[in-house]
CSV table of N, CA and C in Angstrom, one decimal:
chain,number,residue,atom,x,y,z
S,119,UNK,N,42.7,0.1,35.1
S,119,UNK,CA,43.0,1.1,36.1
S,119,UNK,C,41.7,1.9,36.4
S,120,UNK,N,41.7,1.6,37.7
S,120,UNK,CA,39.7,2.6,38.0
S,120,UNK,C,40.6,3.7,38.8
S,121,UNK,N,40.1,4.6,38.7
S,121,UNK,CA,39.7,5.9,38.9
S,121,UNK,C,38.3,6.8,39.8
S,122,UNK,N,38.3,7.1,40.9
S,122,UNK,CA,37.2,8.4,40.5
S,122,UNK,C,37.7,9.2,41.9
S,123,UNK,N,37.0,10.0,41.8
S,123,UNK,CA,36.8,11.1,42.7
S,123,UNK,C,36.9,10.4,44.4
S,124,UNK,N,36.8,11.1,45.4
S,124,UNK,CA,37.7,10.6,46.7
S,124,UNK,C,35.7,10.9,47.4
S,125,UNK,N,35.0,12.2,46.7
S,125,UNK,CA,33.6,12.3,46.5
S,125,UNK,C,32.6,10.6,46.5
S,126,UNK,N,33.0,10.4,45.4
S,126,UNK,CA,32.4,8.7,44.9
S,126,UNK,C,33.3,7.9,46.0
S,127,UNK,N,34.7,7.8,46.0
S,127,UNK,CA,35.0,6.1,46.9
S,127,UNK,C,34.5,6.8,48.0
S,128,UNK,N,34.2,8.0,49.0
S,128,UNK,CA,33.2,7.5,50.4
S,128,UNK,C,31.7,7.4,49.9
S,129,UNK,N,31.3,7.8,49.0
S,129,UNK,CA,30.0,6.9,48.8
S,129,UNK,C,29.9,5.3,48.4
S,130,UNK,N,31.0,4.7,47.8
S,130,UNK,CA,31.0,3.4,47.5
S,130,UNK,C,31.9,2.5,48.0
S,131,UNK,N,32.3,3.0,49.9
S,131,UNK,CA,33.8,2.4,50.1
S,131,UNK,C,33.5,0.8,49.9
S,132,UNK,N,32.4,0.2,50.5
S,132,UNK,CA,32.6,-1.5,50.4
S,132,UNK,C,33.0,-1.7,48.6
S,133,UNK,N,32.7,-1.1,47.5
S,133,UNK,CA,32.6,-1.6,46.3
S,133,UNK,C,34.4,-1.3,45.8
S,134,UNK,N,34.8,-0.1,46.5
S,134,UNK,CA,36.2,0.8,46.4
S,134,UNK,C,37.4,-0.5,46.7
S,135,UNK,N,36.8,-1.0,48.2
S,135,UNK,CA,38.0,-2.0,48.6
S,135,UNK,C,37.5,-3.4,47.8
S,136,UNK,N,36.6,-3.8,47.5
S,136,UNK,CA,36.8,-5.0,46.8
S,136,UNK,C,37.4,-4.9,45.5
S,137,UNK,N,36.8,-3.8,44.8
S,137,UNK,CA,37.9,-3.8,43.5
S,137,UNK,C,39.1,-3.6,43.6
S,138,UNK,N,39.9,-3.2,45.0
S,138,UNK,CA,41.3,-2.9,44.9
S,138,UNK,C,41.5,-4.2,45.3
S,139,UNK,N,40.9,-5.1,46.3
S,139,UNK,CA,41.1,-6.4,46.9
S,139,UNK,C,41.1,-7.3,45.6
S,140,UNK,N,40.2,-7.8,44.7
S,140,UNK,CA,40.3,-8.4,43.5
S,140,UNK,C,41.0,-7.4,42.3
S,141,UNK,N,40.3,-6.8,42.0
S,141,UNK,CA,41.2,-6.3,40.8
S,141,UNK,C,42.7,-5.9,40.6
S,142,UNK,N,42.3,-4.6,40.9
S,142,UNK,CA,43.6,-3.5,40.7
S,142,UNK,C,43.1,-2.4,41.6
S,143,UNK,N,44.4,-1.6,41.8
S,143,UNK,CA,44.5,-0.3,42.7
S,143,UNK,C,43.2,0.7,41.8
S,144,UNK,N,42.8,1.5,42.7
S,144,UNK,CA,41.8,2.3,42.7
S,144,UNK,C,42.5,3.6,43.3
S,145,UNK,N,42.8,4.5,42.3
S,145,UNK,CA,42.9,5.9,42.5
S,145,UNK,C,41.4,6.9,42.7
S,146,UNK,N,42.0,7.6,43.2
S,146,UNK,CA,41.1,8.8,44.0
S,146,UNK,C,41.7,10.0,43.3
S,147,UNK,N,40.7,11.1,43.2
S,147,UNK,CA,41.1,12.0,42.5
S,147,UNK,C,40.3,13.2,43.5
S,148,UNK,N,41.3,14.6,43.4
S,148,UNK,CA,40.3,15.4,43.7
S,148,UNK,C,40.8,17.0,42.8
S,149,UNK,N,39.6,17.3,42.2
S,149,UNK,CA,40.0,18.1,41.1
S,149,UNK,C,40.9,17.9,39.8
S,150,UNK,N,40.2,16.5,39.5
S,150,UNK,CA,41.5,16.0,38.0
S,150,UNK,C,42.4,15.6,38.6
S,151,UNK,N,43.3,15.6,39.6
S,151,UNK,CA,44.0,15.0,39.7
S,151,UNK,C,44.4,13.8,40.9
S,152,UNK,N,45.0,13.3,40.7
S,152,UNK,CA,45.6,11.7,41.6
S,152,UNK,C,45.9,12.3,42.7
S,153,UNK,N,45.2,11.3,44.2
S,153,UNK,CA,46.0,12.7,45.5
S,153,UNK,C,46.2,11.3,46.4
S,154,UNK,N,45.8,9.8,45.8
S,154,UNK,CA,45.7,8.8,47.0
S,154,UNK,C,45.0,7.3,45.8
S,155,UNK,N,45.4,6.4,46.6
S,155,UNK,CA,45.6,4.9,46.1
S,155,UNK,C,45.0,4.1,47.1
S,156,UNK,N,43.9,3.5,46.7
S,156,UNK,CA,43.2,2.1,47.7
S,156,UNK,C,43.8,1.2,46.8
S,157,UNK,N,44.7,0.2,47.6
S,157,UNK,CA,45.5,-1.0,47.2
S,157,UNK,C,45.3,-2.0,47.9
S,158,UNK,N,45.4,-3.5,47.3
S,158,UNK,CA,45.3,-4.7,48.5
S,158,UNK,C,46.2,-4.7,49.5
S,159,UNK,N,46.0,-5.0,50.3
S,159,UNK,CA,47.3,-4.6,51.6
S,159,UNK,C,48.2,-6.0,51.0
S,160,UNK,N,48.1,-7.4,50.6
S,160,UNK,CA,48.9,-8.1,50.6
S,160,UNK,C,49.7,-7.3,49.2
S,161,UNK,N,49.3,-6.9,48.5
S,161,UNK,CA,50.4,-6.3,47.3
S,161,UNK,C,51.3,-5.0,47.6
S,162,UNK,N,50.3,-4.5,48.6
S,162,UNK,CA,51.4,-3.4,49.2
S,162,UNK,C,52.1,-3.8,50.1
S,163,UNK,N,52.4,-4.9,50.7
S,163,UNK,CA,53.2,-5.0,50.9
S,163,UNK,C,54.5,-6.1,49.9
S,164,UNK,N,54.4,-6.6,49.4
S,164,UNK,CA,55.0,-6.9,48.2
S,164,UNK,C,55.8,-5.8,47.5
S,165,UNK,N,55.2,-4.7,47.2
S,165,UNK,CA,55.3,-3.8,46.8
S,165,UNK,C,56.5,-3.1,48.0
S,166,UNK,N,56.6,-2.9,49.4
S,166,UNK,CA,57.6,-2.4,49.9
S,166,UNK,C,58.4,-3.3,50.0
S,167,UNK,N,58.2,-4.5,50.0
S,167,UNK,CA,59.5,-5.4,50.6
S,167,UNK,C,60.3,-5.4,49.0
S,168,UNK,N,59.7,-5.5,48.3
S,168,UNK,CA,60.6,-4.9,46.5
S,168,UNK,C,61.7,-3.8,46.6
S,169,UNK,N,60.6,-3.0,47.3
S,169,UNK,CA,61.3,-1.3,47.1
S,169,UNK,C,62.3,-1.5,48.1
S,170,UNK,N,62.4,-1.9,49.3
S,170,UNK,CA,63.3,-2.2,50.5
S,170,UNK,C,64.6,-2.7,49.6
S,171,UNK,N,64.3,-4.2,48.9
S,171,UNK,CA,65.4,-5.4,48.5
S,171,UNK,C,66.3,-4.3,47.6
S,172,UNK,N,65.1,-3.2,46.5
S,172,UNK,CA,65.8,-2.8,45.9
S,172,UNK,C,67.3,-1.8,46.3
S,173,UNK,N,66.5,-1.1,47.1
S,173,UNK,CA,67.0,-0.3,48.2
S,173,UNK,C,68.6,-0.4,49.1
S,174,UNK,N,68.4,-2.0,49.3
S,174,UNK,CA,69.8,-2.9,49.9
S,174,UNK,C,70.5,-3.1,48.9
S,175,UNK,N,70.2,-3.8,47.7
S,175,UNK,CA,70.9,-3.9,46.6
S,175,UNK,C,72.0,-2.8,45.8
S,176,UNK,N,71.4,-1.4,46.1
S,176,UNK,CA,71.6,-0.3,45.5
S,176,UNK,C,72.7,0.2,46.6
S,177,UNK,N,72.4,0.1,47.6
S,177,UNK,CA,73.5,0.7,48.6
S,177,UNK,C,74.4,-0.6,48.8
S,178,UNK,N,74.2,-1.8,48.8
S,178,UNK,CA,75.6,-2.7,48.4
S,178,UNK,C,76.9,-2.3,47.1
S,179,UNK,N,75.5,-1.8,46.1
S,179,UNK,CA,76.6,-1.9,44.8
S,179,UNK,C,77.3,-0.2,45.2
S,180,UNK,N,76.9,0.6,46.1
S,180,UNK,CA,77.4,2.0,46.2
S,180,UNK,C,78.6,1.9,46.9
S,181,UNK,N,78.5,0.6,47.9
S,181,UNK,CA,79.8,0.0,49.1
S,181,UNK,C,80.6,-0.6,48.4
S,182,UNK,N,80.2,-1.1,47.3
S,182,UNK,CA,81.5,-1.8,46.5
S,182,UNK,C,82.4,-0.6,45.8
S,183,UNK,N,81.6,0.5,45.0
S,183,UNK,CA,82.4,0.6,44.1
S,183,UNK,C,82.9,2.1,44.9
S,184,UNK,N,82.6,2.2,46.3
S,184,UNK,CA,83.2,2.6,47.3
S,184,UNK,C,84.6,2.2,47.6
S,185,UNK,N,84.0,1.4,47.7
S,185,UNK,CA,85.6,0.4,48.2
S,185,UNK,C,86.6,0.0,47.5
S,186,UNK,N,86.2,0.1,46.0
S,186,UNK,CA,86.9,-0.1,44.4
S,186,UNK,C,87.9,1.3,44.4
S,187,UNK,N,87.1,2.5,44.3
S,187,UNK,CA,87.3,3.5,44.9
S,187,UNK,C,88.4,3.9,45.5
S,188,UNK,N,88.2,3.8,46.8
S,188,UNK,CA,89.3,3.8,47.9
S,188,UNK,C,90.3,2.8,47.2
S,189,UNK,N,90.4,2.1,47.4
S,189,UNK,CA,91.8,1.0,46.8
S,189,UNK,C,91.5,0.1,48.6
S,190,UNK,N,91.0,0.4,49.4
S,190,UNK,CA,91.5,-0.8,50.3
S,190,UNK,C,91.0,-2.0,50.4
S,191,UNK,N,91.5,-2.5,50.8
S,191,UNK,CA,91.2,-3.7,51.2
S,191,UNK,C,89.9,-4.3,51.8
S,192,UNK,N,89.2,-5.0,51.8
S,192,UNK,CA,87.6,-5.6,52.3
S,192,UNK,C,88.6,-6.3,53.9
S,193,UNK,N,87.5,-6.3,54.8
S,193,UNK,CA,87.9,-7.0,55.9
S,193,UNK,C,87.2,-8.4,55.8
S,194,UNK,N,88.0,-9.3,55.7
S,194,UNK,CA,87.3,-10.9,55.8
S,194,UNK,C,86.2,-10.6,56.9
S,195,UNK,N,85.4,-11.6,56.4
S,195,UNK,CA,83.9,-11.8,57.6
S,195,UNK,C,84.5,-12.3,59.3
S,196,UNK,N,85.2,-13.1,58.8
S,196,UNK,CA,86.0,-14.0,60.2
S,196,UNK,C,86.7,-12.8,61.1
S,197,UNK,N,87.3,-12.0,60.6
S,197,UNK,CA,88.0,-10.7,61.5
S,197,UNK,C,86.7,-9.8,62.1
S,198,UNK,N,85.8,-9.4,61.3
S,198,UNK,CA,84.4,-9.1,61.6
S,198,UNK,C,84.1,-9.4,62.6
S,199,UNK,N,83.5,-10.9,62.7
S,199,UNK,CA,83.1,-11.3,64.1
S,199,UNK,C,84.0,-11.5,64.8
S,200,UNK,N,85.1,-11.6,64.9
S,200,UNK,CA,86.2,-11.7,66.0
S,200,UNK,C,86.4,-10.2,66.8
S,201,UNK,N,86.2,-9.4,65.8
S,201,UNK,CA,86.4,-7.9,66.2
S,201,UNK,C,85.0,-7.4,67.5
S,202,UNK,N,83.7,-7.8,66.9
S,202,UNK,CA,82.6,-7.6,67.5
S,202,UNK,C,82.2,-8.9,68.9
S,203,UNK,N,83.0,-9.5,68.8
S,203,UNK,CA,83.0,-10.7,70.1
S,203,UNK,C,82.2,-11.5,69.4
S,204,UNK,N,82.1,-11.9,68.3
S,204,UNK,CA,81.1,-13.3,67.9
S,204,UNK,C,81.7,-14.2,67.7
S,205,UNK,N,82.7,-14.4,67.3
S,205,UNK,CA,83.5,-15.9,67.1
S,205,UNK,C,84.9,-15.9,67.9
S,206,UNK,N,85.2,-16.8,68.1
S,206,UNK,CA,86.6,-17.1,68.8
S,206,UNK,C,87.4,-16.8,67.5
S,207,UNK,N,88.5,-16.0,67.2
S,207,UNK,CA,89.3,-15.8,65.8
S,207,UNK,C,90.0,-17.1,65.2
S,208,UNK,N,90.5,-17.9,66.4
S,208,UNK,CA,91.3,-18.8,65.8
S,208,UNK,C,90.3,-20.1,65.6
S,209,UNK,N,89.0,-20.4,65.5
S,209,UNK,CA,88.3,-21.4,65.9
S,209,UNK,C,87.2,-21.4,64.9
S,210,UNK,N,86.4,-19.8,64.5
S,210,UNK,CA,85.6,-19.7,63.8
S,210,UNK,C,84.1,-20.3,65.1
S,211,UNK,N,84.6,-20.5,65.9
S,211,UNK,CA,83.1,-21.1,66.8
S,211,UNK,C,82.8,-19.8,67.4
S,212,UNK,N,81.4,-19.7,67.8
S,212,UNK,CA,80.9,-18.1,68.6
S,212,UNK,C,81.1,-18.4,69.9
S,213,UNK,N,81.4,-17.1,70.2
S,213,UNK,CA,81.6,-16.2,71.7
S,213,UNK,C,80.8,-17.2,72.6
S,214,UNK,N,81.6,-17.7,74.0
S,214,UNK,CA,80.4,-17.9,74.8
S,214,UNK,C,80.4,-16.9,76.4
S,215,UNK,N,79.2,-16.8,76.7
S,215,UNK,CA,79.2,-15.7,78.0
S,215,UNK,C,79.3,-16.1,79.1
């Protein structure tokens, strides 16, 4: 984990992004403490689409035991799209315009 002052990475930005681009993230500091992160952009994004999946995951398991909850009933997918015009109900084939 590198570290330094926000002072130093503008004096050394080409050396700042290559170590976050090969190594590891590079914190910035101002006054002792952490205020900002040079990261590789491909890992930051890895890094949100994680946090996102996590994110869907967490609010699915909240809709279930929602629904556990309530006591009703789930609506089949097939009534779903029949309801929203995507499938014909009795056919399962999509809507045509």
């Amino acid at each position: 984990m590198t570290e330094m002052t926000v002072s130093e990475a503008r004096a050394r930005l080409a050396d700042v992004v290559d170590e976050a681009r090969i190594h590891e993230p590079v914190f910035l500091t101002r006054r002792g403490r952490r205020i900002a992160a040079v990261v590789d952009a491909d890992k930051l994004d890895q890094l949100v689409e994680a946090a996102e999946d996590l994110a869907d995951i967490r609010a699915a398991a909240a809709a279930r035991a929602e629904l556990e909850e309530s006591g009703a009933a789930p609506i089949p997918w097939e009534q779903v799209k029949a309801d929203l015009g995507l499938a014909d109900a009795t056919t399962g084939t999509g809507a045509t315009s």
